[in-house]
GROMACS .gro file of C-alpha atoms in nm:
model
  144
    1MET     CA    1   0.011   0.004   0.005
    2GLY     CA    2   0.276   0.235   0.054
    3ASP     CA    3   0.415   0.161  -0.274
    4LEU     CA    4   0.092   0.314  -0.418
    5LEU     CA    5   0.078   0.612  -0.201
    6TRP     CA    6   0.440   0.676  -0.315
    7ALA     CA    7   0.325   0.647  -0.700
    8LYS     CA    8   0.020   0.885  -0.612
    9ASP     CA    9   0.247   1.145  -0.437
   10PHE     CA   10   0.508   1.104  -0.742
   11TYR     CA   11   0.232   1.166  -1.008
   12TRP     CA   12   0.075   1.466  -0.811
   13ALA     CA   13   0.435   1.630  -0.768
   14HIS     CA   14   0.501   1.570  -1.137
   15ARG     CA   15   0.134   1.589  -1.310
   16GLU     CA   16   0.252   1.853  -1.551
   17ALA     CA   17   0.508   1.634  -1.695
   18PHE     CA   18   0.262   1.330  -1.707
   19ARG     CA   19  -0.002   1.533  -1.887
   20ALA     CA   20   0.281   1.682  -2.139
   21GLY     CA   21   0.406   1.313  -2.202
   22ALA     CA   22   0.045   1.191  -2.279
   23ALA     CA   23  -0.018   1.490  -2.483
   24ILE     CA   24   0.303   1.423  -2.680
   25THR     CA   25   0.203   1.026  -2.719
   26THR     CA   26  -0.114   1.126  -2.848
   27ILE     CA   27   0.004   1.352  -3.091
   28ALA     CA   28   0.291   1.116  -3.217
   29LEU     CA   29   0.010   0.812  -3.245
   30VAL     CA   30  -0.210   1.062  -3.463
   31ASN     CA   31   0.065   1.168  -3.658
   32GLY     CA   32   0.184   0.800  -3.696
   33SER     CA   33  -0.199   0.717  -3.821
   34LEU     CA   34  -0.207   0.982  -4.031
   35LEU     CA   35   0.134   0.882  -4.176
   36VAL     CA   36   0.018   0.538  -4.260
   37TRP     CA   37  -0.311   0.646  -4.402
   38ALA     CA   38  -0.129   0.914  -4.652
   39ALA     CA   39   0.125   0.609  -4.751
   40ARG     CA   40  -0.181   0.368  -4.827
   41ARG     CA   41  -0.343   0.652  -5.029
   42LEU     CA   42  -0.043   0.734  -5.220
   43GLN     CA   43   0.010   0.333  -5.306
   44GLU     CA   44  -0.336   0.321  -5.430
   45LEU     CA   45  -0.259   0.645  -5.643
   46SER     CA   46   0.046   0.484  -5.812
   47LEU     CA   47  -0.169   0.187  -5.887
   48VAL     CA   48  -0.417   0.414  -6.054
   49ARG     CA   49  -0.165   0.591  -6.252
   50GLU     CA   50  -0.043   0.265  -6.363
   51ARG     CA   51  -0.381   0.184  -6.491
   52VAL     CA   52  -0.449   0.479  -6.651
   53SER     CA   53  -0.112   0.437  -6.813
   54ARG     CA   54  -0.224   0.109  -6.950
   55LEU     CA   55  -0.559   0.260  -7.066
   56ALA     CA   56  -0.365   0.538  -7.241
   57ASP     CA   57  -0.144   0.286  -7.408
   58GLY     CA   58  -0.419   0.064  -7.541
   59LEU     CA   59  -0.611   0.369  -7.652
   60ALA     CA   60  -0.317   0.489  -7.859
   61LEU     CA   61  -0.267   0.134  -7.997
   62LEU     CA   62  -0.646   0.127  -8.100
   63THR     CA   63  -0.618   0.465  -8.248
   64ASP     CA   64  -0.327   0.383  -8.456
   65THR     CA   65  -0.506   0.054  -8.573
   66THR     CA   66  -0.806   0.241  -8.643
   67GLU     CA   67  -0.613   0.481  -8.849
   68ALA     CA   68  -0.424   0.230  -9.032
   69GLY     CA   69  -0.731   0.036  -9.121
   70LEU     CA   70  -0.911   0.347  -9.234
   71ALA     CA   71  -0.615   0.441  -9.449
   72THR     CA   72  -0.618   0.108  -9.606
   73LEU     CA   73  -0.988   0.104  -9.669
   74ILE     CA   74  -0.949   0.451  -9.854
   75LYS     CA   75  -0.674   0.306 -10.069
   76GLU     CA   76  -0.882   0.007 -10.167
   77VAL     CA   77  -1.186   0.238 -10.240
   78GLU     CA   78  -0.943   0.481 -10.448
   79GLN     CA   79  -0.841   0.158 -10.627
   80LEU     CA   80  -1.189   0.041 -10.716
   81GLY     CA   81  -1.246   0.400 -10.829
   82GLY     CA   82  -0.941   0.371 -11.055
   83ARG     CA   83  -1.038   0.005 -11.161
   84ARG     CA   84  -1.364   0.130 -11.312
   85LYS     CA   85  -1.174   0.389 -11.532
   86SER     CA   86  -0.953   0.151 -11.671
   87ALA     CA   87  -1.199  -0.122 -11.718
   88SER     CA   88  -1.285   0.001 -12.050
   89LYS     CA   89  -0.949  -0.111 -12.195
   90THR     CA   90  -0.925  -0.485 -12.143
   91SER     CA   91  -0.580  -0.631 -12.086
   92SER     CA   92  -0.482  -1.014 -12.104
   93ARG     CA   93  -0.371  -1.166 -11.786
   94SER     CA   94  -0.030  -1.233 -11.948
   95SER     CA   95   0.032  -0.884 -12.042
   96VAL     CA   96  -0.062  -0.779 -11.688
   97ALA     CA   97   0.182  -1.028 -11.537
   98LYS     CA   98   0.446  -0.923 -11.770
   99ARG     CA   99   0.405  -0.540 -11.669
  100VAL     CA  100   0.370  -0.638 -11.311
  101THR     CA  101   0.702  -0.837 -11.318
  102ALA     CA  102   0.885  -0.598 -11.506
  103ALA     CA  103   0.786  -0.316 -11.283
  104ALA     CA  104   0.923  -0.532 -10.968
  105GLU     CA  105   1.240  -0.603 -11.134
  106LYS     CA  106   1.278  -0.235 -11.188
  107GLY     CA  107   1.225  -0.178 -10.815
  108ASP     CA  108   0.873  -0.057 -10.792
  109LYS     CA  109   0.706  -0.095 -10.458
  110VAL     CA  110   0.400  -0.343 -10.443
  111ALA     CA  111   0.186  -0.046 -10.363
  112GLU     CA  112   0.308   0.156 -10.657
  113ILE     CA  113   0.240  -0.129 -10.889
  114ALA     CA  114  -0.109  -0.183 -10.744
  115THR     CA  115  -0.197   0.149 -10.798
  116THR     CA  116  -0.062   0.192 -11.142
  117GLU     CA  117  -0.218  -0.109 -11.276
  118GLY     CA  118  -0.554  -0.082 -11.091
  119LEU     CA  119  -0.502  -0.398 -10.903
  120SER     CA  120  -0.507  -0.474 -10.503
  121GLU     CA  121  -0.156  -0.552 -10.343
  122SER     CA  122  -0.260  -0.887 -10.285
  123GLU     CA  123  -0.312  -0.962 -10.664
  124VAL     CA  124   0.020  -0.787 -10.734
  125ARG     CA  125   0.157  -1.023 -10.495
  126LEU     CA  126  -0.019  -1.326 -10.664
  127HIS     CA  127   0.103  -1.226 -11.004
  128LEU     CA  128   0.484  -1.177 -10.863
  129SER     CA  129   0.467  -1.524 -10.716
  130MET     CA  130   0.321  -1.698 -11.001
  131ALA     CA  131   0.633  -1.540 -11.224
  132THR     CA  132   0.884  -1.663 -10.978
  133SER     CA  133   0.734  -2.010 -10.962
  134ALA     CA  134   0.707  -2.021 -11.341
  135ASN     CA  135   1.086  -1.899 -11.364
  136THR     CA  136   1.198  -2.181 -11.132
  137THR     CA  137   1.007  -2.449 -11.323
  138THR     CA  138   1.162  -2.315 -11.650
  139GLU     CA  139   1.505  -2.330 -11.486
  140GLU     CA  140   1.461  -2.667 -11.346
  141THR     CA  141   1.335  -2.817 -11.699
  142THR     CA  142   1.629  -2.643 -11.896
  143ALA     CA  143   1.871  -2.802 -11.606
  144ALA     CA  144   1.757  -3.146 -11.660
   0.00000   0.00000   0.00000
């Protein structure tokens, strides 16, 4: 019982120090909890920034793909319009193949040949592959 009286007397003698310590402890706990709360919010913010960044990258890819698709569509429509004009002059398939092959050997690009001949790029590639397969067959026949 004497120890309790001594503790009570000690507290009353230094009660301002005890109150200051309690106030400092309370302030430290509040600041600590605010710091933890702010750190968690910043972590969530970084996750949101990452998601927005991925969304922006996906949107840029979608935009590029759409632009490329529309550009290709416009080229095809223009080629169809050009094809109607050249439909009046009929060319044999062999003469078209010769012109395509000659233009390719000259170094023209597939898109340029397609525009000039009024064909699609896939048709130009088909003519070129048929010409190369015909050349390899002819070479094999002459070598035998």
